[in-house]
Amino acid sequence: MMMTDRRDERDIPATVLVVEDEPRLARLVETLLTSIGHRVLTAADGQTAIDLAAAEPLDLIVLDLLLPGSVDGFTVCERVREFSAVPIIMLTARTLEAEKLRGFAVGADDYITKPFSARELLARVRAVLRRSQRSESSPGQIVVHDLVIDLASYSVSLGGKEINLTPTEYRLLLMLARHPDQVVTHAELLTEVWGPDYRDEIAYLRTYIRYLRQKLEPDASNPRYIKLRQGIGYYLSTEG
Ligand code: CA
């Protein structure tokens, strides 16, 4: 699990909260992340994790789903999302689709299934951090109809009313809004928003398109903004 070639993995140092009740695994994840320059905080239960997330400026949370006591990973995710848009990667021993979708629904950005390799962990962490760091660079606004995306503050409003999006929802919307009326393929969206390893994960994309529509569309079953080009991809319509 430990050894991997890390020579070309220069990352921008980030502060990562690792929430894991198995001490051996927590130490291993901590060692891996500190070895590539990140600062790591650890919590062995859900309540400590929520308290730390509220007290510390974090760049990422790696969150075990099954935690001792009454506060599990889903609850941590849900509570942290009440005050923070920090990226969250969930660790789960199971790969149930229903569990994944529940995690996304409460605001997780990605999943790693146990047991995982060092390489996989580092790749996912890097992908999630790059996504959030990349979306921090371009000022200005994108306006489509009454939809306004403010790139400096990452805020989205519709008809003057602010819409709360998770970081992944925001990036997906941004990708569509940068090329209004142009179909962006499933693979392009997955590669840009989630990373090259995800280009075939259509279920991720469908799930997030559904969340975006629920938040943006006056009638989610008859979308006005986010339209599907069957078998190809999605586009943001300026026709309305
Ligand atoms: Ca656990």
Short mmCIF file of C-alpha atoms and ligand atoms in Angstrom, two decimals:
data_model
loop_
_atom_site.label_atom_id
_atom_site.label_comp_id
_atom_site.label_asym_id
_atom_site.label_seq_id
_atom_site.Cartn_x
_atom_site.Cartn_y
_atom_site.Cartn_z
CA MET A 1 0.00 0.00 0.00
CA MET A 2 2.78 2.45 0.83
CA MET A 3 5.24 2.79 -2.01
CA THR A 4 4.58 4.85 -5.07
CA ASP A 5 6.63 7.12 -7.28
CA ARG A 6 6.02 10.59 -5.96
CA ARG A 7 8.73 12.56 -7.75
CA ASP A 8 6.47 14.49 -10.11
CA GLU A 9 3.68 15.00 -7.65
CA ARG A 10 4.35 18.58 -6.57
CA ASP A 11 1.15 19.86 -5.12
CA ILE A 12 0.17 23.19 -3.69
CA PRO A 13 0.34 22.55 0.09
CA ALA A 14 -3.14 22.14 1.50
CA THR A 15 -4.64 21.67 4.95
CA VAL A 16 -6.45 18.35 5.04
CA LEU A 17 -8.69 17.02 7.81
CA VAL A 18 -8.60 13.21 7.96
CA VAL A 19 -11.59 11.73 9.77
CA GLU A 20 -10.96 8.06 10.48
CA ASP A 21 -11.46 6.02 13.65
CA GLU A 22 -9.04 3.21 12.78
CA PRO A 23 -5.71 4.56 14.11
CA ARG A 24 -3.57 2.54 11.73
CA LEU A 25 -5.42 3.76 8.65
CA ALA A 26 -5.58 7.33 9.96
CA ARG A 27 -1.80 7.31 10.46
CA LEU A 28 -1.20 5.85 7.02
CA VAL A 29 -3.33 8.49 5.29
CA GLU A 30 -1.66 11.19 7.37
CA THR A 31 1.81 9.91 6.43
CA LEU A 32 0.95 9.80 2.74
CA LEU A 33 -0.49 13.30 2.69
CA THR A 34 2.29 14.89 4.75
CA SER A 35 4.87 13.18 2.51
CA ILE A 36 3.66 15.30 -0.42
CA GLY A 37 3.68 18.49 1.63
CA HIS A 38 0.15 18.76 3.00
CA ARG A 39 -0.68 19.75 6.56
CA VAL A 40 -2.88 17.10 8.17
CA LEU A 41 -5.33 17.35 11.07
CA THR A 42 -7.02 14.21 12.31
CA ALA A 43 -10.29 13.41 14.03
CA ALA A 44 -11.36 9.96 15.23
CA ASP A 45 -15.06 10.74 15.57
CA GLY A 46 -17.74 12.77 13.85
CA GLN A 47 -18.31 15.47 16.43
CA THR A 48 -14.58 16.28 16.65
CA ALA A 49 -14.53 16.47 12.85
CA ILE A 50 -17.40 18.99 12.77
CA ASP A 51 -15.78 21.08 15.51
CA LEU A 52 -12.42 21.10 13.69
CA ALA A 53 -14.05 21.98 10.36
CA ALA A 54 -15.76 24.93 12.04
CA ALA A 55 -12.57 26.11 13.74
CA GLU A 56 -9.90 25.59 11.08
CA PRO A 57 -9.59 26.85 7.50
CA LEU A 58 -9.49 23.57 5.54
CA ASP A 59 -8.79 22.80 1.89
CA LEU A 60 -10.08 19.23 1.98
CA ILE A 61 -11.76 16.69 4.25
CA VAL A 62 -11.11 12.95 3.83
CA LEU A 63 -14.06 11.46 5.67
CA ASP A 64 -14.64 7.87 6.72
CA LEU A 65 -18.31 6.95 6.46
CA LEU A 66 -18.51 4.55 9.39
CA LEU A 67 -17.55 6.31 12.62
CA PRO A 68 -18.15 5.35 16.24
CA GLY A 69 -20.95 7.03 18.16
CA SER A 70 -24.03 8.77 16.83
CA VAL A 71 -22.39 11.05 14.24
CA ASP A 72 -21.56 9.11 11.07
CA GLY A 73 -19.86 10.35 7.91
CA PHE A 74 -23.12 11.34 6.21
CA THR A 75 -24.06 13.49 9.20
CA VAL A 76 -20.61 15.11 9.30
CA CYS A 77 -20.91 15.94 5.61
CA GLU A 78 -24.39 17.38 6.01
CA ARG A 79 -23.45 19.49 9.04
CA VAL A 80 -20.19 20.78 7.50
CA ARG A 81 -22.11 21.80 4.36
CA GLU A 82 -24.22 24.13 6.50
CA PHE A 83 -21.22 26.42 6.92
CA SER A 84 -18.51 25.33 4.45
CA ALA A 85 -17.99 24.46 0.78
CA VAL A 86 -14.70 22.64 1.53
CA PRO A 87 -14.22 19.63 -0.82
CA ILE A 88 -15.06 16.30 0.86
CA ILE A 89 -13.86 12.85 -0.19
CA MET A 90 -15.73 10.00 1.51
CA LEU A 91 -14.06 6.72 2.42
CA THR A 92 -16.40 3.77 2.31
CA ALA A 93 -15.99 0.04 2.72
CA ARG A 94 -18.93 -0.57 0.45
CA THR A 95 -19.64 0.46 -3.11
CA LEU A 96 -23.42 0.54 -3.01
CA GLU A 97 -24.73 2.96 -5.61
CA ALA A 98 -27.44 4.10 -3.20
CA GLU A 99 -24.79 5.01 -0.64
CA LYS A 100 -22.80 6.96 -3.22
CA LEU A 101 -25.87 8.90 -4.24
CA ARG A 102 -26.75 9.62 -0.63
CA GLY A 103 -23.20 10.91 -0.14
CA PHE A 104 -23.48 13.18 -3.16
CA ALA A 105 -26.88 14.37 -1.94
CA VAL A 106 -25.38 15.53 1.36
CA GLY A 107 -22.53 17.27 -0.46
CA ALA A 108 -19.61 14.83 -0.88
CA ASP A 109 -17.40 15.56 -3.88
CA ASP A 110 -15.92 12.13 -4.41
CA TYR A 111 -15.61 8.59 -3.07
CA ILE A 112 -12.79 6.19 -2.35
CA THR A 113 -13.69 2.57 -1.69
CA LYS A 114 -11.74 0.67 0.95
CA PRO A 115 -9.33 -1.01 0.58
CA PHE A 116 -7.55 1.58 -1.55
CA SER A 117 -3.97 1.94 -2.73
CA ALA A 118 -1.68 4.85 -1.86
CA ARG A 119 -1.66 5.74 -5.53
CA GLU A 120 -5.46 5.90 -5.70
CA LEU A 121 -5.76 8.00 -2.56
CA LEU A 122 -3.16 10.49 -3.77
CA ALA A 123 -4.69 10.65 -7.24
CA ARG A 124 -8.16 11.42 -5.86
CA VAL A 125 -6.85 13.96 -3.39
CA ARG A 126 -4.84 15.66 -6.11
CA ALA A 127 -7.79 15.70 -8.53
CA VAL A 128 -10.15 17.21 -5.96
CA LEU A 129 -7.62 19.82 -4.80
CA ARG A 130 -6.72 20.81 -8.38
CA ARG A 131 -10.40 21.24 -9.19
CA SER A 132 -10.97 23.57 -6.28
CA GLN A 133 -7.66 25.43 -6.75
CA ARG A 134 -8.22 25.86 -10.48
CA SER A 135 -11.62 27.44 -10.02
CA GLU A 136 -10.00 30.18 -7.94
CA SER A 137 -8.26 32.08 -10.72
CA SER A 138 -10.53 33.93 -13.18
CA PRO A 139 -12.41 37.08 -12.14
CA GLY A 140 -15.53 38.44 -13.80
CA GLN A 141 -19.05 37.30 -14.40
CA ILE A 142 -20.88 34.99 -16.76
CA VAL A 143 -24.47 36.01 -17.45
CA VAL A 144 -27.00 33.79 -19.21
CA HIS A 145 -30.53 35.22 -19.05
CA ASP A 146 -31.29 35.86 -15.41
CA LEU A 147 -28.56 33.42 -14.35
CA VAL A 148 -25.42 35.19 -13.08
CA ILE A 149 -22.23 33.38 -12.13
CA ASP A 150 -19.80 35.59 -10.24
CA LEU A 151 -16.38 34.05 -10.74
CA ALA A 152 -14.65 36.09 -8.06
CA SER A 153 -17.00 35.09 -5.25
CA TYR A 154 -18.11 31.69 -6.72
CA SER A 155 -21.67 32.81 -6.20
CA VAL A 156 -24.55 31.99 -8.48
CA SER A 157 -27.82 33.87 -8.61
CA LEU A 158 -30.99 33.37 -10.55
CA GLY A 159 -33.28 36.35 -11.02
CA GLY A 160 -31.33 38.14 -8.28
CA LYS A 161 -31.82 35.30 -5.79
CA GLU A 162 -28.68 33.54 -4.60
CA ILE A 163 -28.48 29.79 -5.29
CA ASN A 164 -26.35 27.60 -3.02
CA LEU A 165 -24.29 25.15 -5.05
CA THR A 166 -21.76 22.60 -3.86
CA PRO A 167 -18.25 22.99 -5.35
CA THR A 168 -18.89 20.18 -7.84
CA GLU A 169 -22.25 21.60 -8.92
CA TYR A 170 -20.60 24.98 -9.34
CA ARG A 171 -17.81 23.64 -11.53
CA LEU A 172 -20.25 21.71 -13.68
CA LEU A 173 -22.44 24.75 -14.21
CA LEU A 174 -19.39 26.89 -14.94
CA MET A 175 -18.17 24.45 -17.58
CA LEU A 176 -21.56 24.62 -19.34
CA ALA A 177 -21.83 28.39 -18.92
CA ARG A 178 -18.43 29.03 -20.49
CA HIS A 179 -19.77 27.66 -23.77
CA PRO A 180 -23.45 28.61 -23.87
CA ASP A 181 -25.53 26.88 -26.56
CA GLN A 182 -22.62 24.56 -27.37
CA VAL A 183 -22.99 20.90 -26.51
CA VAL A 184 -20.27 19.79 -24.10
CA THR A 185 -19.83 16.02 -24.31
CA HIS A 186 -20.28 13.69 -21.36
CA ALA A 187 -16.57 12.80 -21.51
CA GLU A 188 -15.50 16.46 -21.64
CA LEU A 189 -17.64 17.36 -18.65
CA LEU A 190 -16.46 14.37 -16.63
CA THR A 191 -12.82 15.00 -17.52
CA GLU A 192 -12.96 18.71 -16.73
CA VAL A 193 -15.09 18.58 -13.61
CA TRP A 194 -13.98 15.29 -12.06
CA GLY A 195 -10.69 14.44 -13.84
CA PRO A 196 -9.45 12.14 -16.64
CA ASP A 197 -10.03 8.97 -14.62
CA TYR A 198 -13.75 9.75 -14.53
CA ARG A 199 -14.48 10.18 -18.23
CA ASP A 200 -16.80 7.16 -18.29
CA GLU A 201 -18.62 7.79 -14.99
CA ILE A 202 -21.88 8.88 -16.61
CA ALA A 203 -23.80 8.19 -13.39
CA TYR A 204 -21.84 10.96 -11.60
CA LEU A 205 -22.75 13.38 -14.35
CA ARG A 206 -26.45 12.46 -14.44
CA THR A 207 -26.69 12.79 -10.67
CA TYR A 208 -25.14 16.24 -10.66
CA ILE A 209 -27.15 17.46 -13.64
CA ARG A 210 -30.23 16.43 -11.68
CA TYR A 211 -29.09 18.39 -8.60
CA LEU A 212 -28.33 21.45 -10.71
CA ARG A 213 -31.72 21.31 -12.39
CA GLN A 214 -33.46 20.97 -9.03
CA LYS A 215 -31.71 24.12 -7.87
CA LEU A 216 -31.89 26.18 -11.08
CA GLU A 217 -34.81 25.14 -13.17
CA PRO A 218 -38.32 26.54 -12.62
CA ASP A 219 -39.56 23.10 -13.75
CA ALA A 220 -36.86 20.44 -13.38
CA SER A 221 -38.77 17.96 -15.55
CA ASN A 222 -38.91 20.45 -18.42
CA PRO A 223 -35.52 22.16 -18.22
CA ARG A 224 -35.09 25.62 -19.61
CA TYR A 225 -31.39 26.13 -18.91
CA ILE A 226 -29.58 22.80 -18.82
CA LYS A 227 -30.53 20.76 -21.85
CA LEU A 228 -29.59 17.27 -22.92
CA ARG A 229 -28.38 16.39 -26.40
CA GLN A 230 -29.28 12.71 -26.26
CA GLY A 231 -26.26 10.41 -26.41
CA ILE A 232 -23.79 13.31 -26.72
CA GLY A 233 -23.81 15.70 -23.80
CA TYR A 234 -25.40 18.78 -22.24
CA TYR A 235 -25.57 22.45 -23.05
CA LEU A 236 -26.68 25.64 -21.37
CA SER A 237 -29.43 27.17 -23.46
CA THR A 238 -29.69 30.93 -23.97
CA GLU A 239 -33.10 30.62 -25.63
CA GLY A 240 -35.38 30.11 -22.67
CA CA B 1 -14.48 3.53 10.34
#
